[in-house]
XYZ file of C-alpha atoms in Angstrom:
611
model
C 0.000 0.000 0.000
C 2.806 2.378 0.874
C 4.574 1.643 -2.420
C 1.348 2.242 -4.348
C 0.940 5.615 -2.566
C 4.448 6.668 -3.459
C 3.875 5.571 -7.056
C 0.671 7.650 -7.294
C 2.451 10.694 -5.812
C 5.271 10.421 -8.347
C 2.797 9.979 -11.197
C 0.842 13.011 -9.982
C 4.056 15.061 -9.758
C 5.090 14.142 -13.311
C 1.627 15.032 -14.595
C 1.749 18.377 -12.807
C 5.223 19.179 -14.158
C 4.168 18.307 -17.702
C 1.160 20.602 -17.361
C 3.426 23.470 -16.261
C 5.706 22.883 -19.241
C 2.992 22.440 -21.846
C 0.656 25.087 -20.450
C 3.086 27.700 -19.151
C 1.662 30.912 -17.610
C 1.635 34.091 -19.688
C 4.449 36.607 -19.092
C 3.544 39.722 -17.058
C 2.101 42.602 -19.093
C 4.210 45.603 -20.100
C 2.633 47.962 -17.562
C 3.604 45.625 -14.718
C 7.225 45.571 -15.899
C 7.328 49.386 -16.079
C 5.591 49.636 -12.701
C 8.107 47.237 -11.146
C 11.019 49.166 -12.680
C 9.801 52.456 -11.223
C 9.249 50.784 -7.853
C 12.749 49.311 -7.743
C 14.359 52.599 -8.777
C 12.534 54.973 -6.467
C 11.487 52.814 -3.505
C 13.783 50.553 -1.477
C 13.516 46.781 -1.281
C 10.525 46.690 -3.633
C 8.152 48.345 -1.127
C 5.610 50.257 -3.132
C 3.923 51.912 -0.214
C 5.348 52.587 3.175
C 2.877 50.366 5.061
C 3.782 48.894 8.399
C 4.756 45.247 8.787
C 5.733 42.915 11.589
C 9.328 44.091 11.638
C 9.069 47.704 10.535
C 6.808 50.566 11.417
C 5.348 53.115 9.049
C 8.042 55.581 10.094
C 10.737 53.020 9.354
C 9.431 52.464 5.854
C 9.114 56.193 5.255
C 12.713 56.680 6.388
C 13.857 53.901 4.052
C 12.041 55.576 1.156
C 13.677 58.917 1.948
C 17.129 57.352 2.345
C 16.807 55.692 -1.045
C 15.889 58.982 -2.724
C 18.216 61.125 -0.590
C 21.378 59.183 0.387
C 22.576 62.205 2.375
C 20.163 61.187 5.162
C 21.974 57.893 5.747
C 25.588 59.096 5.763
C 24.942 62.435 7.484
C 24.215 60.604 10.770
C 27.831 59.436 11.036
C 29.322 62.667 9.733
C 32.228 63.871 11.895
C 34.102 67.134 12.342
C 37.274 65.571 10.920
C 35.435 64.795 7.686
C 34.060 68.330 7.540
C 37.578 69.771 7.740
C 38.595 67.742 4.705
C 35.389 68.613 2.832
C 35.758 72.297 3.696
C 39.284 72.432 2.284
C 38.233 70.467 -0.801
C 35.132 72.644 -1.335
C 37.079 75.901 -1.079
C 39.770 74.572 -3.435
C 37.031 73.431 -5.778
C 35.344 76.843 -5.705
C 38.594 78.609 -6.570
C 38.724 76.545 -9.769
C 34.970 76.495 -10.383
C 34.362 80.273 -10.375
C 36.674 81.194 -13.288
C 35.841 78.000 -15.199
C 32.090 78.571 -14.853
C 32.412 82.089 -16.246
C 34.544 80.786 -19.121
C 32.142 77.943 -19.938
C 29.193 80.348 -19.879
C 30.866 82.487 -22.538
C 31.592 79.275 -24.480
C 27.861 78.437 -24.311
C 27.132 81.997 -25.530
C 25.203 83.058 -22.438
C 26.027 85.801 -19.910
C 28.805 84.979 -17.379
C 26.465 84.941 -14.384
C 24.589 81.918 -15.754
C 27.731 79.811 -15.427
C 27.923 80.844 -11.755
C 24.215 80.125 -11.259
C 24.825 76.630 -12.650
C 27.446 76.086 -9.943
C 24.999 76.831 -7.101
C 21.663 74.985 -7.411
C 22.659 71.739 -9.258
C 25.553 70.902 -6.862
C 23.254 71.378 -3.854
C 20.628 69.027 -5.273
C 23.200 66.445 -6.317
C 24.764 66.503 -2.846
C 21.388 65.395 -1.443
C 20.457 62.855 -4.140
C 23.726 61.675 -5.711
C 25.672 58.617 -4.606
C 29.177 59.710 -5.625
C 31.424 61.203 -2.949
C 33.978 62.775 -5.269
C 32.164 64.021 -8.368
C 32.077 67.814 -8.778
C 28.947 69.210 -10.421
C 28.731 72.264 -12.654
C 29.035 73.432 -16.256
C 31.542 71.578 -18.448
C 33.278 72.413 -21.694
C 31.811 69.688 -23.920
C 28.162 70.346 -22.999
C 28.719 74.119 -23.297
C 30.121 73.548 -26.781
C 27.139 71.346 -27.649
C 24.738 74.129 -26.692
C 26.787 76.719 -28.563
C 26.762 74.603 -31.732
C 23.141 73.341 -31.692
C 20.997 76.087 -30.148
C 22.152 78.925 -32.495
C 20.644 76.961 -35.392
C 17.263 77.716 -33.832
C 17.823 81.128 -32.202
C 20.617 83.611 -32.936
C 22.433 84.606 -29.708
C 23.610 87.898 -31.224
C 20.409 89.288 -32.713
C 18.034 87.810 -30.117
C 19.958 86.977 -26.919
C 16.854 86.730 -24.710
C 15.187 84.139 -26.963
C 18.481 82.235 -27.143
C 18.796 82.216 -23.348
C 15.197 81.042 -22.928
C 15.775 78.238 -25.421
C 18.885 77.168 -23.469
C 16.744 76.925 -20.323
C 14.174 74.877 -22.260
C 16.892 72.535 -23.545
C 18.122 72.149 -19.956
C 14.581 71.247 -18.851
C 14.268 68.553 -21.529
C 17.751 67.281 -20.670
C 16.583 66.773 -17.097
C 13.363 65.090 -18.249
C 15.271 62.585 -20.406
C 17.839 61.874 -17.694
C 15.085 61.305 -15.125
C 13.288 58.952 -17.522
C 16.530 57.024 -18.120
C 16.878 56.522 -14.374
C 13.258 55.743 -13.511
C 12.673 53.288 -16.365
C 16.217 51.876 -16.251
C 17.038 52.976 -19.778
C 20.719 53.405 -19.129
C 21.513 51.111 -22.032
C 20.646 54.027 -24.346
C 23.745 55.808 -23.067
C 25.802 52.752 -24.058
C 24.964 53.368 -27.719
C 27.845 55.829 -27.560
C 30.671 53.343 -27.057
C 33.863 54.045 -25.141
C 35.883 54.286 -28.351
C 33.377 56.708 -29.893
C 33.436 58.816 -26.746
C 37.244 59.029 -26.823
C 37.143 60.295 -30.415
C 34.234 62.640 -29.751
C 35.944 64.204 -26.717
C 39.184 64.722 -28.636
C 37.408 66.350 -31.580
C 35.312 68.497 -29.242
C 38.448 69.605 -27.361
C 40.087 70.825 -30.578
C 36.918 72.639 -31.665
C 36.562 74.267 -28.234
C 40.194 75.342 -28.382
C 39.743 76.877 -31.818
C 36.617 78.690 -30.635
C 38.658 80.275 -27.845
C 40.764 82.050 -30.442
C 37.983 84.631 -30.580
C 38.684 85.700 -26.993
C 42.416 85.121 -27.184
C 42.789 87.371 -30.246
C 40.263 89.927 -29.044
C 37.854 89.500 -31.967
C 34.380 91.009 -31.651
C 32.976 88.996 -34.565
C 33.656 85.357 -35.224
C 32.146 82.533 -37.242
C 29.205 80.754 -35.640
C 30.214 77.452 -37.293
C 32.149 74.862 -35.314
C 34.017 72.930 -38.028
C 37.765 73.421 -38.154
C 37.797 74.786 -41.727
C 35.348 77.606 -40.975
C 37.107 78.565 -37.737
C 40.573 78.641 -39.287
C 39.244 80.629 -42.254
C 37.758 83.193 -39.852
C 41.062 83.446 -37.961
C 42.992 83.859 -41.232
C 40.767 86.737 -42.314
C 41.194 88.422 -38.937
C 44.969 88.142 -38.960
C 45.235 89.412 -42.542
C 42.866 92.332 -42.030
C 40.271 91.048 -44.483
C 37.384 92.202 -42.316
C 35.953 95.530 -41.234
C 38.378 97.886 -39.417
C 36.489 97.669 -36.116
C 36.660 93.893 -36.115
C 40.438 93.357 -36.339
C 42.369 91.424 -33.749
C 44.276 93.151 -30.979
C 47.731 91.802 -29.987
C 47.372 92.973 -26.371
C 44.632 90.406 -25.808
C 46.853 87.686 -27.240
C 49.863 88.627 -25.089
C 47.769 88.831 -21.922
C 45.941 85.561 -22.564
C 49.037 83.562 -23.552
C 51.023 84.869 -20.561
C 48.470 83.587 -18.071
C 47.937 80.380 -20.056
C 51.641 79.641 -19.644
C 51.341 80.502 -15.935
C 48.438 78.048 -15.467
C 50.250 75.269 -17.348
C 53.434 75.789 -15.266
C 51.467 75.525 -12.003
C 49.842 72.343 -13.300
C 53.263 70.879 -14.070
C 54.469 71.764 -10.559
C 51.334 70.242 -9.021
C 51.916 66.958 -10.868
C 55.554 66.787 -9.803
C 54.732 67.484 -6.157
C 51.417 66.026 -4.967
C 51.495 68.172 -1.807
C 51.056 71.235 -4.020
C 47.783 69.956 -5.501
C 46.151 73.257 -4.512
C 48.463 75.321 -6.733
C 47.009 74.327 -10.151
C 43.512 74.495 -8.585
C 43.804 78.132 -7.523
C 45.934 79.302 -10.468
C 42.864 80.133 -12.656
C 41.430 82.285 -9.861
C 44.817 83.948 -9.323
C 44.949 84.607 -13.067
C 41.547 86.302 -12.968
C 42.527 88.454 -9.964
C 45.940 89.482 -11.336
C 44.748 90.145 -14.879
C 41.796 92.198 -13.597
C 44.164 94.327 -11.485
C 46.497 94.801 -14.464
C 43.676 95.960 -16.744
C 42.162 98.204 -14.053
C 45.439 99.897 -13.113
C 46.726 100.275 -16.691
C 43.331 101.095 -18.231
C 44.143 98.546 -20.904
C 40.445 98.368 -21.842
C 40.934 101.800 -23.428
C 43.639 100.322 -25.672
C 41.704 97.430 -27.166
C 41.649 94.796 -24.409
C 38.177 93.211 -24.294
C 36.685 92.927 -20.803
C 33.654 91.141 -19.349
C 32.030 94.327 -18.045
C 28.840 93.943 -15.997
C 28.182 90.602 -14.279
C 24.809 90.339 -12.577
C 25.013 89.142 -8.981
C 22.609 87.878 -6.370
C 20.658 84.674 -5.836
C 19.561 82.593 -8.808
C 16.427 84.237 -10.266
C 13.461 82.098 -11.286
C 13.307 81.129 -14.958
C 10.034 79.198 -14.872
C 8.227 81.812 -16.981
C 11.056 81.755 -19.543
C 10.656 78.101 -20.532
C 9.283 77.732 -24.067
C 7.097 74.650 -23.688
C 4.363 75.789 -26.077
C 6.337 77.602 -28.756
C 7.331 76.535 -32.259
C 10.760 75.275 -31.165
C 9.696 72.668 -28.601
C 10.578 69.721 -30.847
C 14.029 71.106 -31.639
C 14.653 71.857 -27.967
C 13.698 68.271 -27.076
C 16.075 66.877 -29.731
C 18.976 68.991 -28.455
C 18.041 68.023 -24.895
C 18.247 64.325 -25.792
C 21.741 64.749 -27.261
C 22.905 66.781 -24.254
C 21.420 64.273 -21.806
C 23.299 61.350 -23.356
C 26.627 63.204 -23.523
C 26.276 64.660 -20.016
C 25.335 61.302 -18.482
C 28.110 59.465 -20.295
C 30.728 61.899 -19.021
C 29.351 62.065 -15.465
C 28.942 58.303 -14.978
C 32.370 57.593 -16.475
C 33.969 60.146 -14.147
C 32.008 59.009 -11.096
C 32.707 55.294 -11.600
C 36.413 55.816 -12.209
C 36.887 57.587 -8.865
C 34.443 55.266 -7.065
C 36.553 52.275 -8.125
C 39.615 53.945 -6.590
C 37.767 54.411 -3.283
C 36.308 50.891 -3.483
C 32.569 51.482 -3.593
C 29.854 50.940 -6.191
C 28.051 53.691 -8.098
C 24.449 52.946 -9.084
C 24.040 54.226 -12.659
C 20.235 54.448 -12.502
C 20.299 56.492 -9.293
C 22.923 58.768 -10.823
C 20.690 59.336 -13.849
C 17.733 60.118 -11.596
C 19.705 62.592 -9.473
C 21.242 64.249 -12.558
C 17.821 64.568 -14.153
C 16.149 66.156 -11.122
C 19.066 68.524 -10.629
C 18.848 69.723 -14.252
C 15.064 70.117 -14.056
C 15.508 72.248 -10.937
C 18.369 74.072 -12.651
C 16.223 74.963 -15.657
C 13.765 76.634 -13.244
C 16.519 78.653 -11.534
C 18.414 80.216 -14.467
C 20.920 77.369 -14.880
C 21.951 75.572 -18.023
C 22.938 71.909 -18.342
C 25.188 70.747 -15.480
C 27.039 67.457 -15.110
C 30.147 65.972 -13.542
C 33.435 67.607 -14.533
C 36.539 65.449 -14.854
C 39.042 68.230 -14.117
C 37.165 69.560 -11.074
C 36.444 66.031 -9.799
C 40.168 65.254 -9.978
C 40.869 68.413 -7.967
C 38.163 67.470 -5.457
C 39.680 63.996 -5.092
C 43.233 65.331 -4.730
C 42.070 67.830 -2.109
C 40.925 64.899 0.046
C 37.158 65.231 -0.065
C 35.283 62.719 2.082
C 31.647 63.251 1.090
C 29.401 65.336 -1.155
C 29.609 68.143 1.432
C 32.467 69.505 -0.688
C 29.863 70.268 -3.379
C 27.764 72.118 -0.777
C 30.793 74.163 0.350
C 31.594 74.972 -3.280
C 27.996 76.040 -4.005
C 27.845 78.262 -0.899
C 31.191 79.868 -1.822
C 30.004 80.569 -5.364
C 26.769 82.029 -3.977
C 28.733 84.356 -1.650
C 30.838 85.402 -4.627
C 27.649 86.217 -6.549
C 26.457 88.319 -3.633
C 29.700 90.137 -2.855
C 32.299 90.034 -5.620
C 30.622 90.179 -9.048
C 31.264 93.924 -9.327
C 34.987 93.234 -9.107
C 34.804 91.194 -12.314
C 33.986 94.204 -14.465
C 37.576 94.641 -15.712
C 38.333 90.923 -16.123
C 39.743 90.435 -19.649
C 37.963 88.005 -21.935
C 41.341 86.599 -23.010
C 41.856 85.226 -19.480
C 38.618 83.258 -19.694
C 39.806 81.840 -23.022
C 43.135 80.813 -21.469
C 41.342 79.107 -18.544
C 39.165 77.106 -20.942
C 42.208 76.231 -23.068
C 44.116 75.000 -20.010
C 41.337 72.493 -19.246
C 41.266 70.952 -22.735
C 44.357 68.668 -22.700
C 42.534 66.391 -20.250
C 39.909 65.690 -22.926
C 42.442 64.368 -25.449
C 43.617 60.850 -24.580
C 46.171 59.760 -27.184
C 47.319 56.735 -25.183
C 43.763 55.399 -25.024
C 43.347 55.911 -28.778
C 46.550 53.930 -29.400
C 45.302 51.187 -27.078
C 41.996 51.021 -28.975
C 43.941 50.679 -32.237
C 45.913 47.730 -30.859
C 42.885 45.936 -29.423
C 40.116 46.435 -31.986
C 40.440 48.080 -35.405
C 36.659 48.476 -35.800
C 36.484 50.242 -32.440
C 39.254 52.551 -33.608
C 37.242 53.232 -36.754
C 34.356 54.419 -34.567
C 36.813 56.526 -32.575
C 38.350 58.198 -35.619
C 34.916 58.579 -37.253
C 33.578 60.531 -34.280
C 36.777 62.602 -34.168
C 36.724 63.548 -37.850
C 32.957 64.069 -37.885
C 33.110 66.598 -35.045
C 36.252 68.207 -36.425
C 35.217 68.707 -40.059
C 31.416 68.657 -39.936
C 29.119 69.132 -36.932
C 28.580 67.614 -33.518
C 25.478 65.744 -34.689
C 27.312 64.234 -37.661
C 30.221 63.176 -35.460
C 27.880 61.428 -33.022
C 25.865 59.889 -35.856
C 28.977 58.526 -37.574
C 30.191 57.001 -34.294
C 26.841 55.335 -33.554
C 26.495 54.030 -37.142
C 29.996 52.513 -37.078
C 29.328 50.917 -33.675
C 26.076 49.394 -34.924
C 27.777 48.251 -38.136
C 30.415 46.501 -36.011
C 27.716 44.630 -34.077
C 25.946 43.726 -37.320
C 29.107 42.444 -38.996
C 30.018 40.364 -35.966
C 26.497 38.908 -35.887
C 26.363 38.079 -39.604
C 29.986 36.940 -39.910
C 30.921 35.390 -36.554
C 34.373 34.056 -35.905
C 34.805 30.350 -36.781
C 38.141 29.030 -35.619
C 40.023 25.750 -36.115
C 41.508 24.754 -32.776
C 44.634 22.867 -31.871
C 46.200 21.834 -28.578
C 49.005 24.065 -27.354
C 52.076 21.893 -26.594
C 52.542 20.792 -22.963
C 49.095 22.141 -22.029
C 45.474 21.027 -22.148
C 44.396 24.308 -23.751
C 42.943 24.379 -27.281
C 43.534 27.634 -29.186
C 43.126 29.057 -32.690
C 45.781 27.592 -34.982
C 45.996 30.885 -36.888
C 46.947 32.767 -33.734
C 49.005 29.883 -32.287
C 50.884 28.200 -35.192
C 52.567 25.808 -32.746
C 49.181 24.293 -31.782
C 48.982 20.524 -32.478
C 46.052 19.056 -34.452
C 44.975 15.404 -34.451
C 45.164 13.908 -37.981
C 41.738 13.447 -39.555
C 39.937 15.445 -36.834
C 38.907 19.106 -37.001
C 38.050 20.941 -33.793
C 35.939 23.976 -34.729
C 34.810 26.731 -32.366
C 31.946 29.093 -33.183
C 32.892 32.403 -31.555
C 29.434 33.887 -31.356
C 26.845 34.245 -28.633
C 24.007 33.490 -31.015
C 23.361 31.143 -33.922
C 20.401 32.693 -35.684
C 18.840 33.429 -39.055
C 21.458 36.124 -39.747
C 24.504 33.856 -39.513
C 23.316 30.221 -39.574
C 23.881 29.694 -43.324
C 27.298 31.336 -43.162
C 28.393 29.044 -40.309
C 27.110 25.927 -42.095
C 28.759 26.742 -45.441
C 32.018 27.738 -43.792
C 32.286 24.442 -41.913
C 31.369 22.432 -45.025
C 34.037 24.250 -47.012
C 36.644 23.411 -44.414
C 35.616 19.765 -44.298
C 35.847 19.630 -48.103
C 39.449 20.827 -47.696
C 39.064 23.652 -50.143
C 41.571 25.739 -48.219
C 45.281 24.972 -48.327
C 45.881 25.994 -44.727
C 43.392 23.427 -43.511
C 45.035 20.589 -45.497
C 48.239 21.149 -43.580
C 46.346 21.349 -40.305
C 44.271 18.177 -40.608
C 46.944 16.100 -42.383
C 44.680 13.919 -44.493
C 41.045 13.114 -45.022
C 38.675 14.525 -42.416
C 37.000 11.726 -40.455
C 35.391 13.649 -37.583
C 34.358 17.189 -36.731
C 34.187 18.336 -33.118
C 32.016 21.433 -32.705
C 32.823 23.616 -29.700
C 29.689 25.690 -29.138
C 30.298 26.657 -25.516
C 30.117 30.345 -26.484
C 26.606 29.983 -27.891
C 23.929 31.403 -25.604
C 21.017 31.339 -28.035
C 20.006 29.230 -31.053
C 16.834 30.042 -32.981
C 14.905 27.795 -35.399
C 17.106 28.815 -38.336
C 20.180 27.844 -36.325
C 18.655 24.475 -35.420
C 17.812 23.745 -39.077
C 21.327 24.733 -40.144
C 22.886 22.377 -37.570
C 20.571 19.548 -38.603
C 21.440 20.013 -42.272
C 25.144 20.254 -41.446
C 24.894 17.001 -39.500
C 23.129 15.196 -42.374
C 25.547 16.404 -45.050
C 28.600 15.488 -42.997
C 27.192 12.022 -42.240
C 26.529 11.504 -45.961
C 30.260 12.123 -46.528
C 31.227 9.697 -43.789
C 32.242 12.415 -41.341
C 31.158 12.104 -37.714
C 29.993 15.181 -35.775
C 30.561 15.227 -32.033
C 30.569 17.697 -29.164
C 33.870 18.347 -27.351
């Protein structure tokens, strides 16, 4: 009786398992997946509502929700005075670099200087509360400023209609924040990965050269300059200026060039000293601010502005004014603003996450990309409402923040408060600051964007990756930013497509005195067994796109149509061993191709076996 009961239980279990396999439940609907994604991103531990449970009270759940959205709540409890001393020093050092850079990047973005300072107040404060990186320094950056300066003028002219241009920049910033928030909430970070590392290296290098050429306007003291960003147009404009082929009032002034180059050399020397002696890390950080102070005193005392030296003139101070009423959400340019915002969001996120993760790996902690996207998005939305343009993480300022010994995001708060005090107290002193100094400060930050060693490494590792790198570089340099990005993305997709359609199929041999089997083309010393071919399919998928290619390639090798294979197999092929350990997916086309390959090889008297 007991054995009969066990038999019936086993039979019932097999029947139940077969029903689950044959009549599997439907997958969850799309809205449930989106709902779950939002819940996991915003709320901790999958708790949708902060209801009480046996272990936690309502207050405990609410605190967990707040800590997940605002990490500052969790680490601020254990914050000590010793950490504040380090963050205070780092924040003040950061502010000394941030103030002149923010003014320079604002002029690069073709907005008034105060908007660069505004962007260094509100976004860093919000990121300090919501961001998870301890070292990243938030504010305007050169690449995003150049993006705005190259894309927005195609919609609104900053010279003839500066107010409309400024309002459109705020609108672009708002859409940038919307896209970044959506990337974080719906876990769409993979969209940022469409711009590969190699493409980003090329894009940054091309952008750095374009930004440097654009600074020739301030360095030469030109009042009119080409609005195009390609290298040919910029160099042509400089040539006309130097050879007096423009109106008399628009010629270049050598005093601007001498002043700008002198302080550029000074900044570069301090950077060299700071790299040689790590204890003097503060010297290259404060050298831009010293340059602004000294050059302003020189112009003020010598009245050089009366002799052709271009100066900033009035810089509006005070707290960030509201820009809510300036957003153009119902005008004719909403679609174009959204498109520019999408481009800026991808570039800004790519730079910020790359910077944040690189320094987080040094400190030994993990950076959540989706939370970073969410915090960046909310900070840019808030920034668009408070007269800020697109902010993100800066590599140069983050490196300074790290070298200064920052412990937490409080350094961003100290920096923001210092910039705010400068807006309240010192903006009048910037009246006589020469424009050439701002150009030299921007130029001094550009070498960090050009990574020749990484480009050489990409060339050694993957030629197709290098093609994407050089495509982005040349596209930005000789065409436009959009074309450079488009070329890079197209080449990256083409690489994936080629690798999918034409996967690697390798003949393997055993490396002498080892049990390892490697490609005989790469390892000529590898030993092959006579009459046996060991073939590896180096692809993660065998599908409709590559199944026929794989089948025909293997059949060709077995037929010994290639001379190299005759030497490898040493005689008639009797067996084929297929190594498909790399395959993660095989569709119906792949199954049919394998079945046909098996039949055709058997008809020739060739056995097919797994390794």
